[in-house]
JSON list of C-alpha atoms in Angstrom, two decimals:
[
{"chain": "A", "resi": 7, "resn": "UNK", "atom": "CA", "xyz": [0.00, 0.00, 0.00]},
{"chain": "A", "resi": 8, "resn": "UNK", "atom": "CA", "xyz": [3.19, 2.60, 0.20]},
{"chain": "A", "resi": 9, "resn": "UNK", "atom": "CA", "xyz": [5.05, 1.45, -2.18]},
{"chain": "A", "resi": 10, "resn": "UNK", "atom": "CA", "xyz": [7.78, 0.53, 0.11]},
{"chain": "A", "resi": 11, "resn": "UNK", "atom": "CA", "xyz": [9.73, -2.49, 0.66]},
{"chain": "A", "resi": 12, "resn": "UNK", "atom": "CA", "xyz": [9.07, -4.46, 3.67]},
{"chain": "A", "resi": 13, "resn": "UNK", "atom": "CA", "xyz": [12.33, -4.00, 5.24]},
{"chain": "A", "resi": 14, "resn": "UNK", "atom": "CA", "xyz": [12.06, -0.17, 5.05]},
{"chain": "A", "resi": 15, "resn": "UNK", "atom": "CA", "xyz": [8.30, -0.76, 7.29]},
{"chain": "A", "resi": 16, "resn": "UNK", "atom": "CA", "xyz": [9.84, -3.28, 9.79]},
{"chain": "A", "resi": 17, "resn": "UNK", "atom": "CA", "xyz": [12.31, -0.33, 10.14]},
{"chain": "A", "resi": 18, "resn": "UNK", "atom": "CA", "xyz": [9.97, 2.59, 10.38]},
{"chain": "A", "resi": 19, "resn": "UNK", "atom": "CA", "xyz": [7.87, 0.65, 12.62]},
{"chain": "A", "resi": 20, "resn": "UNK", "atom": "CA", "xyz": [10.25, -0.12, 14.94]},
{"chain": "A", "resi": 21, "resn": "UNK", "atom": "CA", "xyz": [11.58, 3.09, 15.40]},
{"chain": "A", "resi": 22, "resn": "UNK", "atom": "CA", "xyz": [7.77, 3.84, 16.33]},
{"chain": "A", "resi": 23, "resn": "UNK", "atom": "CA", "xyz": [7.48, 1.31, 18.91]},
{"chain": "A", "resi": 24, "resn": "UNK", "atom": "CA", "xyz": [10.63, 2.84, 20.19]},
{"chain": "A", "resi": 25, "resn": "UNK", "atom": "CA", "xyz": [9.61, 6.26, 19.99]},
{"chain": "A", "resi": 26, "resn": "UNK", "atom": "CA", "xyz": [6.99, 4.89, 22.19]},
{"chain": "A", "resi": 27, "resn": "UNK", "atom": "CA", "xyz": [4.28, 5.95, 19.40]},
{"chain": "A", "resi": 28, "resn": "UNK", "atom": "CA", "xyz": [3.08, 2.44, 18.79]},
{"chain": "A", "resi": 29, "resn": "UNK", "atom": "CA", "xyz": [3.17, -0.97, 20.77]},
{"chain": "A", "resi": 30, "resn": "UNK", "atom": "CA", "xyz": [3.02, -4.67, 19.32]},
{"chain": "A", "resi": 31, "resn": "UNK", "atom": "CA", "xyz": [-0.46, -6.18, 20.65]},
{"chain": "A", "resi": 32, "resn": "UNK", "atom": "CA", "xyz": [0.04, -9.99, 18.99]},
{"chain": "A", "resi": 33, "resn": "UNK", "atom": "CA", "xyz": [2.52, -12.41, 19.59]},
{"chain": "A", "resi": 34, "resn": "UNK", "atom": "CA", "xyz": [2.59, -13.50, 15.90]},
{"chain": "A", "resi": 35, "resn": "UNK", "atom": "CA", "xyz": [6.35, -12.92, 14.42]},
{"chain": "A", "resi": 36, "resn": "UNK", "atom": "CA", "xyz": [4.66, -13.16, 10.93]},
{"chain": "A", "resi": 37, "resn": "UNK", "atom": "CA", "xyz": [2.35, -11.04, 11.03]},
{"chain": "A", "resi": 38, "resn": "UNK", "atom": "CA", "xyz": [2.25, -8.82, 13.93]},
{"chain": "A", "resi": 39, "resn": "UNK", "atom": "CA", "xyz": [-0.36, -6.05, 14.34]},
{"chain": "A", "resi": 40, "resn": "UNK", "atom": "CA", "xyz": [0.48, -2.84, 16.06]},
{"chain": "A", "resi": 41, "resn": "UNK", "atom": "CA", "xyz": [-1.99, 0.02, 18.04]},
{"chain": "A", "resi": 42, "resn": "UNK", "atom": "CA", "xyz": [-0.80, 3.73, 18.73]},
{"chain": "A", "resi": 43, "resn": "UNK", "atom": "CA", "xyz": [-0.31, 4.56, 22.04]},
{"chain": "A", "resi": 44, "resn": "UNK", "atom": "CA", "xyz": [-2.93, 7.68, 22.19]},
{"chain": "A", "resi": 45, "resn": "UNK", "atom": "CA", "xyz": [-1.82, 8.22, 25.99]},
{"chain": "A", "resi": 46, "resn": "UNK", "atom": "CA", "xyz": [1.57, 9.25, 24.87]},
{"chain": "A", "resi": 47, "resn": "UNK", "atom": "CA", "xyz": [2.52, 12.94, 25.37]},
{"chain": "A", "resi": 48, "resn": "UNK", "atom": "CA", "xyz": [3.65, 12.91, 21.75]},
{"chain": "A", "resi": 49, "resn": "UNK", "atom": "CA", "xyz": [1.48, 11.38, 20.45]},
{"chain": "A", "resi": 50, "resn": "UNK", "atom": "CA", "xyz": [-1.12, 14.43, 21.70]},
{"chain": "A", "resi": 51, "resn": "UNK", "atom": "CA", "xyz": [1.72, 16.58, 20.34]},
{"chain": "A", "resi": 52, "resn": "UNK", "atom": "CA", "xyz": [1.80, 15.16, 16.84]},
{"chain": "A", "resi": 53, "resn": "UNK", "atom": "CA", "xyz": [-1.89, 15.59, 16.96]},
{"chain": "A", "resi": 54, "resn": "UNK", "atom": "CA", "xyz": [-1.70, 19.12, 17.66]},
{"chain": "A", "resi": 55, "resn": "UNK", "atom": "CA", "xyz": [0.77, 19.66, 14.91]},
{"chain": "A", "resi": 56, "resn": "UNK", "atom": "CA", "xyz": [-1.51, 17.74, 12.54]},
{"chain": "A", "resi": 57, "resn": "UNK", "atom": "CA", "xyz": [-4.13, 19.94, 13.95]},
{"chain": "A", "resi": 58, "resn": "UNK", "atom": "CA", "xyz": [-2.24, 23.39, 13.12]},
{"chain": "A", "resi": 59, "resn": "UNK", "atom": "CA", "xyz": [-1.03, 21.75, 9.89]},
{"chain": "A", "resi": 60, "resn": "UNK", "atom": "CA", "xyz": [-5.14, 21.85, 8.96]},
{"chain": "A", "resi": 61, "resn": "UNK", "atom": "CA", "xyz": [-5.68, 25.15, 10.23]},
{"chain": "A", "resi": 62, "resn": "UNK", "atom": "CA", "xyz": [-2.58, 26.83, 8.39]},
{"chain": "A", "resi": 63, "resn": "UNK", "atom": "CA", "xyz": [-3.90, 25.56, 5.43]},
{"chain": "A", "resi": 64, "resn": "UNK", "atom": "CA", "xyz": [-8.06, 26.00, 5.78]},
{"chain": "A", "resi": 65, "resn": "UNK", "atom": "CA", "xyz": [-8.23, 29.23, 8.39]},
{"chain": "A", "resi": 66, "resn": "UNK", "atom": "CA", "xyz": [-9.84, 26.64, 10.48]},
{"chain": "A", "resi": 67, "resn": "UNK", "atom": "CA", "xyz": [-9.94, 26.74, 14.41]},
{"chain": "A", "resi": 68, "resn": "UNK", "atom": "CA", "xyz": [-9.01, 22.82, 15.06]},
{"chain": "A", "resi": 69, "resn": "UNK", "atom": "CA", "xyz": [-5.77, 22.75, 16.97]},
{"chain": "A", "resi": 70, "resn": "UNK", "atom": "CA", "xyz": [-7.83, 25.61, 19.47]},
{"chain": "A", "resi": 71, "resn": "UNK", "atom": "CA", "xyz": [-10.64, 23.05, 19.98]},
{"chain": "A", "resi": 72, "resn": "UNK", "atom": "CA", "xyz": [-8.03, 20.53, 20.34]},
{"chain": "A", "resi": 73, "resn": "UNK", "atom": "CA", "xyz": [-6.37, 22.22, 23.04]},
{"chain": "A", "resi": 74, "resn": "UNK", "atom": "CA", "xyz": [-9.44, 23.23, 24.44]},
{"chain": "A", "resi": 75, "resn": "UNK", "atom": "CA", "xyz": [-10.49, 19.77, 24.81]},
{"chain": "A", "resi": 76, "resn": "UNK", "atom": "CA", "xyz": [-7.35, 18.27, 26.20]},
{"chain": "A", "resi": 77, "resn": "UNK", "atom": "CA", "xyz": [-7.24, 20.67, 28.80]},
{"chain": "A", "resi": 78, "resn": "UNK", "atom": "CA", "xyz": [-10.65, 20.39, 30.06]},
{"chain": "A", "resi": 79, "resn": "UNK", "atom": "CA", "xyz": [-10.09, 16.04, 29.70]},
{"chain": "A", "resi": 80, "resn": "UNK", "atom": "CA", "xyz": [-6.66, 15.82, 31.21]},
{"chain": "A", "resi": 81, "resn": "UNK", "atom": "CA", "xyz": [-5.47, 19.03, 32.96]},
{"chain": "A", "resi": 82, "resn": "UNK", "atom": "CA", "xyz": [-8.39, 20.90, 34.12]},
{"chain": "A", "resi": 83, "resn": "UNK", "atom": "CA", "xyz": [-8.57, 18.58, 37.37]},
{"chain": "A", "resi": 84, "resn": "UNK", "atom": "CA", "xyz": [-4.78, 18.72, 37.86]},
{"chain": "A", "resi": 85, "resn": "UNK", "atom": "CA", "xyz": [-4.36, 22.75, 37.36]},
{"chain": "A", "resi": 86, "resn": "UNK", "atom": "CA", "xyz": [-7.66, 24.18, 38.96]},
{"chain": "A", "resi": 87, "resn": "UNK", "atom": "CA", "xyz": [-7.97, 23.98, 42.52]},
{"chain": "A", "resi": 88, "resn": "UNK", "atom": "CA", "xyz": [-11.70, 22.54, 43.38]},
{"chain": "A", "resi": 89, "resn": "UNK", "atom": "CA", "xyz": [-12.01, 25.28, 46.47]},
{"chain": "A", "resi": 90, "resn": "UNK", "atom": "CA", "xyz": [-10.08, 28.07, 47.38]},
{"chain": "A", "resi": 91, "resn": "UNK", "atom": "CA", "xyz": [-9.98, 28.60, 51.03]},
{"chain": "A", "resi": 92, "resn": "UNK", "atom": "CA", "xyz": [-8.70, 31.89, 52.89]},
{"chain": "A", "resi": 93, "resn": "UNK", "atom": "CA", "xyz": [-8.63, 33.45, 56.34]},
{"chain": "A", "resi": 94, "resn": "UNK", "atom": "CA", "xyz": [-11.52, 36.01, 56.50]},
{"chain": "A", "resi": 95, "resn": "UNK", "atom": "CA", "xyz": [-12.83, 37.15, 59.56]},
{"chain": "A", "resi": 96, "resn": "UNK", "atom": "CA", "xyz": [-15.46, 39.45, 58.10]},
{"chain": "A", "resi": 97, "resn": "UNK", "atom": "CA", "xyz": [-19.57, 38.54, 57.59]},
{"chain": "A", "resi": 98, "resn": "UNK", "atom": "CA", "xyz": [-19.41, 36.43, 54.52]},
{"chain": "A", "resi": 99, "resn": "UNK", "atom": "CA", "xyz": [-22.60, 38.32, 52.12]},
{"chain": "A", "resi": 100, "resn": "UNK", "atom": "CA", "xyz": [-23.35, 35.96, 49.01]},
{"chain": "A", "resi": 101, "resn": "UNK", "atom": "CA", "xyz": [-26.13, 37.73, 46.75]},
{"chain": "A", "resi": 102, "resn": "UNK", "atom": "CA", "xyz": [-27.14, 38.19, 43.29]},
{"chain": "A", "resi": 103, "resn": "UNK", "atom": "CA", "xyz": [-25.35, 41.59, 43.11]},
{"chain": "A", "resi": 104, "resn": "UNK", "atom": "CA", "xyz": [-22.14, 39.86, 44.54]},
{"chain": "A", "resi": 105, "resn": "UNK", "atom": "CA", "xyz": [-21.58, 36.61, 42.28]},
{"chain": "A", "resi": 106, "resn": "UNK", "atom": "CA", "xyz": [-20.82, 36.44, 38.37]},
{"chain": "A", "resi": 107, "resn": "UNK", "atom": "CA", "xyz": [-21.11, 33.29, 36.39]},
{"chain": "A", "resi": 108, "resn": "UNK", "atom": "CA", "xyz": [-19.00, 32.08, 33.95]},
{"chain": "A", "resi": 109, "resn": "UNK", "atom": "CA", "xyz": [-20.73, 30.33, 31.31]},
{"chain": "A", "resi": 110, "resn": "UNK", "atom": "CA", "xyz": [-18.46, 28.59, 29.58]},
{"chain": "A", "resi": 111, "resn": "UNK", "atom": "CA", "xyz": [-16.77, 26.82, 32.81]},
{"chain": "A", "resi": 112, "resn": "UNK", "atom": "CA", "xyz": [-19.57, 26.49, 35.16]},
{"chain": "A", "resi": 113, "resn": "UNK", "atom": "CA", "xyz": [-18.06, 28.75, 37.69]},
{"chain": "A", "resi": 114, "resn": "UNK", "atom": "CA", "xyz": [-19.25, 31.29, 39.47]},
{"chain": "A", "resi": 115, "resn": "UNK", "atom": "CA", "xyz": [-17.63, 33.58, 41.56]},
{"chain": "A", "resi": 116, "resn": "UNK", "atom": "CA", "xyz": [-18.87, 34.99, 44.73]},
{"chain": "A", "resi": 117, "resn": "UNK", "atom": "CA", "xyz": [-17.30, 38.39, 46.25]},
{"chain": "A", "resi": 118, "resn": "UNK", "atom": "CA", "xyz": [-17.10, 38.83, 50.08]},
{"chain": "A", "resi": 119, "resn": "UNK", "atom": "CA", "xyz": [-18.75, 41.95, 51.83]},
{"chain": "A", "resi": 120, "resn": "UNK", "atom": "CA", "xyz": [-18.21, 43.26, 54.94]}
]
């Protein structure tokens, strides 16, 4: 299907599997049959670059909703603290006038008054 010579893929593909990109998943010597490793850093990376690749050449917004999508998958939980907690003595108010939501995130805000 490439056009290339089957020693040239046995080579390629083993650079993969050392690259970490792909894995062997049978134990047939023949024939074997390979899967990418999608929860490989560089794997996301190439992906990205595939992503801008598209954009560069359409004016498209992929590698953004790419991004967009990894981070709210795989970092959001890591980066964003769930609570933030502080020492206030003061008279916590929480109303309407005092809170803002963000509607893309889900979070809202709430401001402190005295």
């Amino acid at each position: 299907m490439t056009g290339k010579r089957p020693p040239s893929i046995r080579e390629a593909l083993k650079t993969l599997v050392r690259l970490g990109l792909i894995e062997n998943i049978s134990s047939d010597v023949q024939h074997p049959v390979y899967r990418v490793v999608v929860e490989s850093k560089k794997f996301v990376a190439l992906s990205l670059l595939a992503y801008a690749v598209i954009d560069d050449r359409d004016g498209t917004d992929c590698m953004d909703t790419a991004i967009q999508d990894y981070y709210n998958s795989s970092l959001r939980a890591k980066v964003e603290p769930l609570a933030i907690a502080m020492n206030y003595t003061g008279k916590w108010t929480i109303g309407g006038e005092y809170s803002e939501r963000d509607t893309d995130s889900g979070y809202v805000t709430f401001a402190a008054g005295a």
